Short mmCIF file of C-alpha atoms in Angstrom, two decimals:
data_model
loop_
_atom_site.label_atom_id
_atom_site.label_comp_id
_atom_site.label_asym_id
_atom_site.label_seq_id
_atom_site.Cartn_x
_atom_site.Cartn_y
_atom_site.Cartn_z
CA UNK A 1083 126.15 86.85 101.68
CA UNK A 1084 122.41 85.99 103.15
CA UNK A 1085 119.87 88.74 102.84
CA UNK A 1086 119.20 89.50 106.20
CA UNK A 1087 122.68 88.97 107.73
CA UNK A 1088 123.45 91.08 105.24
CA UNK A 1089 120.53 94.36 106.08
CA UNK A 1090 121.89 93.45 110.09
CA UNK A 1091 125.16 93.86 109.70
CA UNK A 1092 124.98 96.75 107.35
CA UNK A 1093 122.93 98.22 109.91
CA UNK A 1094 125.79 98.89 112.45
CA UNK A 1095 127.99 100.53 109.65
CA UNK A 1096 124.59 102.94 108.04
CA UNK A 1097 123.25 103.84 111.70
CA UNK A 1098 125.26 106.60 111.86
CA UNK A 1099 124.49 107.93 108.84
CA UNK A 1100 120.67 107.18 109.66
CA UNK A 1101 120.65 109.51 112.68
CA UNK A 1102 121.81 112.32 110.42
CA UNK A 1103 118.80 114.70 109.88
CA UNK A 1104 119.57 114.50 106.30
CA UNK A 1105 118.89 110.75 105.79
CA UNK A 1106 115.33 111.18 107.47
CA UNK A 1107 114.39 113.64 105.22
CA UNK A 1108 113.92 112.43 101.99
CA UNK A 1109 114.54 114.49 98.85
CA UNK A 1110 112.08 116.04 96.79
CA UNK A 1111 109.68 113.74 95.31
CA UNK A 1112 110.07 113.32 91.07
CA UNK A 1113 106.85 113.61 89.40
CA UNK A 1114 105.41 110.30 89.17
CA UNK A 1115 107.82 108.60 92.08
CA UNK A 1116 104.74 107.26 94.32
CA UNK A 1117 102.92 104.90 93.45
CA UNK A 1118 101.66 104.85 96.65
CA UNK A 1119 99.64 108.52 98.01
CA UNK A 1120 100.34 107.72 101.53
CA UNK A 1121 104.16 107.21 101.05
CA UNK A 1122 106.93 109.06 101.70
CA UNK A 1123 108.91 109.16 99.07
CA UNK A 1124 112.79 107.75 100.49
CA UNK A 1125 115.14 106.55 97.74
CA UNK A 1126 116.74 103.44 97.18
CA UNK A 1127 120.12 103.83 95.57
CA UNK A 1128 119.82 102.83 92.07
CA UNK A 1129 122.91 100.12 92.64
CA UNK A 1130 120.11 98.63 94.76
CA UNK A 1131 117.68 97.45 92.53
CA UNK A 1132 116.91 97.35 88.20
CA UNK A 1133 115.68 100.11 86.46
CA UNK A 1134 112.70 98.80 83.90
CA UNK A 1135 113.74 101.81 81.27
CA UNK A 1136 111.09 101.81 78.49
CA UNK A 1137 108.83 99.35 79.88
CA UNK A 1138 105.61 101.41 81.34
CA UNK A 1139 104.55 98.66 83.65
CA UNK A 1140 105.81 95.13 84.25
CA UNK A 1141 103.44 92.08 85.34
CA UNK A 1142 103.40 91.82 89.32
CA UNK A 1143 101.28 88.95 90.82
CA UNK A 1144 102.60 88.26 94.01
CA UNK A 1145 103.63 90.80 97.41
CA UNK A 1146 106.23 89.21 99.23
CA UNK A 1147 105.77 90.38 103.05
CA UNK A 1148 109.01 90.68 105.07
CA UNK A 1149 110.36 91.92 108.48
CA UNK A 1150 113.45 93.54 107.95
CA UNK A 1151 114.82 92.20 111.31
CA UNK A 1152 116.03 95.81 111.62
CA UNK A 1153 114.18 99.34 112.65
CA UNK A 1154 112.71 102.02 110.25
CA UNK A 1155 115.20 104.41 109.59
CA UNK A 1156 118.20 102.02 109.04
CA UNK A 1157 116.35 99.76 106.66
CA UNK A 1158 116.16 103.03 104.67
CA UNK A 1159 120.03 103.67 104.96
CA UNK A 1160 120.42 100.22 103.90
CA UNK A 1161 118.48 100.42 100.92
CA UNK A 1162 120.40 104.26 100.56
CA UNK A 1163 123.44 102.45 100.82
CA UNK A 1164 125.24 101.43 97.15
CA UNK A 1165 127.16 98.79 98.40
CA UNK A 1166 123.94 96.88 100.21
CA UNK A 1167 122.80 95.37 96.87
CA UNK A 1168 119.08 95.24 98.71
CA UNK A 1169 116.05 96.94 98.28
CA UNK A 1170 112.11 96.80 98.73
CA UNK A 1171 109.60 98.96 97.55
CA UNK A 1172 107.89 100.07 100.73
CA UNK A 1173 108.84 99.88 104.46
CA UNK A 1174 106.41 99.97 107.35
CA UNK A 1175 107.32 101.66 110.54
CA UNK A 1176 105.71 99.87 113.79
CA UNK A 1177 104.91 102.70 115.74
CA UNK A 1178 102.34 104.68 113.59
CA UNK A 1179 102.38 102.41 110.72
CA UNK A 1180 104.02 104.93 108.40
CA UNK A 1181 104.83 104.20 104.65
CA UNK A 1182 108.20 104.99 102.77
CA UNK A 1183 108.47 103.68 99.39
CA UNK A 1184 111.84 103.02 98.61
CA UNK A 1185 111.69 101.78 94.64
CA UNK A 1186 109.02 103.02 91.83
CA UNK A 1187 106.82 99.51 91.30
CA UNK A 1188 107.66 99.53 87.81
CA UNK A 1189 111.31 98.69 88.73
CA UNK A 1190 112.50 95.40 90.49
CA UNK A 1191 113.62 95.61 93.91
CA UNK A 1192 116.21 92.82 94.91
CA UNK A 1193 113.74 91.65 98.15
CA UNK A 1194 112.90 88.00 97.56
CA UNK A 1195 116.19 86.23 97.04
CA UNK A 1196 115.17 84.87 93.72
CA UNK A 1197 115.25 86.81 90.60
CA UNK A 1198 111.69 85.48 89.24
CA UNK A 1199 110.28 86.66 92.18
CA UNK A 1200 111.61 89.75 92.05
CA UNK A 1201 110.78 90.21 88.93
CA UNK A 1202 107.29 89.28 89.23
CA UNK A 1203 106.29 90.55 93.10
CA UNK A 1204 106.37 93.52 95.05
CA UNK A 1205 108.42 93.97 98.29
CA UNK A 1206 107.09 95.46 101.59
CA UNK A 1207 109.59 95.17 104.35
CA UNK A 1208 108.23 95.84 108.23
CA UNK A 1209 109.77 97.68 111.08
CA UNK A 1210 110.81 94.58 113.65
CA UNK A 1211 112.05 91.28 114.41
CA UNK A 1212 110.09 88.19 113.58
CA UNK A 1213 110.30 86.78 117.25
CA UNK A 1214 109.54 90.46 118.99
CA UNK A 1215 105.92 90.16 117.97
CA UNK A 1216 105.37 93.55 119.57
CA UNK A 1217 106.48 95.48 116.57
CA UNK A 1218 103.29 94.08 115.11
CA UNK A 1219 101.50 96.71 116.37
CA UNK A 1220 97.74 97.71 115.43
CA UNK A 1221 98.95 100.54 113.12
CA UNK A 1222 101.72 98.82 111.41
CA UNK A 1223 99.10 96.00 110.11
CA UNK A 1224 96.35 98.48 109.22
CA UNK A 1225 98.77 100.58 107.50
CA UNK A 1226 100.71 97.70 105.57
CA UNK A 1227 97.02 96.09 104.70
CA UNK A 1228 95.84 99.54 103.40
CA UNK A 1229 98.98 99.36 101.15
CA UNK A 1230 98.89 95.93 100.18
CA UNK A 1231 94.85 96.47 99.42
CA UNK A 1232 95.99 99.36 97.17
CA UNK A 1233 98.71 97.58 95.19
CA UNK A 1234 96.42 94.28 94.65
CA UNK A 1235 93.51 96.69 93.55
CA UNK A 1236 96.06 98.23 90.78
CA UNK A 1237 97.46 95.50 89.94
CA UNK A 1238 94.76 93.06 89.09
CA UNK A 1239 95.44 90.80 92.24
CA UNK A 1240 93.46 88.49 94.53
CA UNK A 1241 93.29 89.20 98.53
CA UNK A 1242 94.68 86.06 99.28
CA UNK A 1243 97.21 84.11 100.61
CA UNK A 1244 98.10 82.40 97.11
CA UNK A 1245 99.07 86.08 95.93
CA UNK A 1246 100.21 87.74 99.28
CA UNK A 1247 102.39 85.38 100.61
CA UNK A 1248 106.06 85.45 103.40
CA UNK A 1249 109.50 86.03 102.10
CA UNK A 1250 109.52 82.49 104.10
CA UNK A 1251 107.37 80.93 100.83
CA UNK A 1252 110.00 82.20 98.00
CA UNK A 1253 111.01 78.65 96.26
CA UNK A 1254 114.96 78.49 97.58
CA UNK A 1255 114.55 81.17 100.22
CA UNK A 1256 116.13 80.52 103.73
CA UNK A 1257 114.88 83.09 105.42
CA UNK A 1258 111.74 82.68 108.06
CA UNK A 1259 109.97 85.93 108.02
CA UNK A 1260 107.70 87.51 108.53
CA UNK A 1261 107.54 84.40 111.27
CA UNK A 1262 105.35 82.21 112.76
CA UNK A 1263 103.78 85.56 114.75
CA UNK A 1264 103.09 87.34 112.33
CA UNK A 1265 98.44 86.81 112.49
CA UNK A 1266 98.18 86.15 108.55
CA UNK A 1267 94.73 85.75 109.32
CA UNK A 1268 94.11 89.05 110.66
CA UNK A 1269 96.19 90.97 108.04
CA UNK A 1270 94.19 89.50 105.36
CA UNK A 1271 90.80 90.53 106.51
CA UNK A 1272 92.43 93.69 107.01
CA UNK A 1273 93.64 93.59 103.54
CA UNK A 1274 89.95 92.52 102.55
CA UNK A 1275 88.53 95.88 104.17
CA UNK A 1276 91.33 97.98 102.60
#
């Protein structure tokens, strides 16, 4: 089944559970779980994504930018969910721009559709639809370039388009986000001034 039919259509059966106070809360943080400061920390479900046991850090140089086609809290109940078999690292939420982080960077989401990109990249899904550009609010692309700035600083990464690139751009990928509105310009000066 395709990615994103897959995160919409799990999305009618997990909304219940995401309106449950408990699945907006997320659990205690485990020493170490951010690799992000500004996150909240909300757990994937481990049948979601790979464990990297024994491996202290794993060589990431590309971000893979989505829109989850989907809003905030769901995207986490998908990701919660062990039967989804998707995850990303972080999610954005429009509004204020908040960050979750969903899966440790030293583990491999299941985000781009192709396991060397998975393998190699890190996942930030967005609050939205890729043909509702007003989810692409101020704060969502100040927030997401803040995050992406912080992940290409500790990973060794350039601020540019050959290493911050769509889900759209994955070899064998038929998905189209984060879309043609989506201002790549503008988030990678904002990703510049990080």
């Amino acid at each position: 089944m395709r990615r994103r039919s897959f995160l919409q259509g799990a999305a009618v059966t997990a909304a219940s559970a995401a309106l449950l106070p408990s699945s907006v809360r997320a659990p205690a943080t485990p020493p170490g779980a951010r690799d992000y400061a500004g996150a909240l920390w909300a757990p994937a479900d481990t049948a979601n994504y790979t464990v990297t046991k024994g491996v202290r850090a794993r060589r990431v140089d590309r971000i893979v930018i989505h829109v989850a086609q989907q809003m905030f809290t769901p995207t986490i109940a998908i990701f919660r969910n062990p039967a989804s078999r998707v995850s990303a690292h972080y999610v954005v939420r429009s509004g204020d721009g908040h960050v979750a982080q969903c899966v440790r960077e030293r583990d491999i989401a299941w985000h781009a559709g192709a396991w060397d990109y998975n393998v190699r990249s890190i996942g930030i899904e967005h609050e939205g639809w890729v043909d509702r550009p007003e989810y692409f609010t101020d704060a969502l692309y100040l927030r997401s370039a803040r995050l992406t700035s912080d992940i290409c600083d500790r990973h060794g990464l350039p601020k540019d388009r050959e290493h911050i690139i769509g889900h759209h751009e994955v070899p064998g990928s038929d998905h189209t986000d984060p879309g043609d509105l989506w201002d790549w310009e503008r988030y990678l000066r904002l990703v510049g001034t990080g």
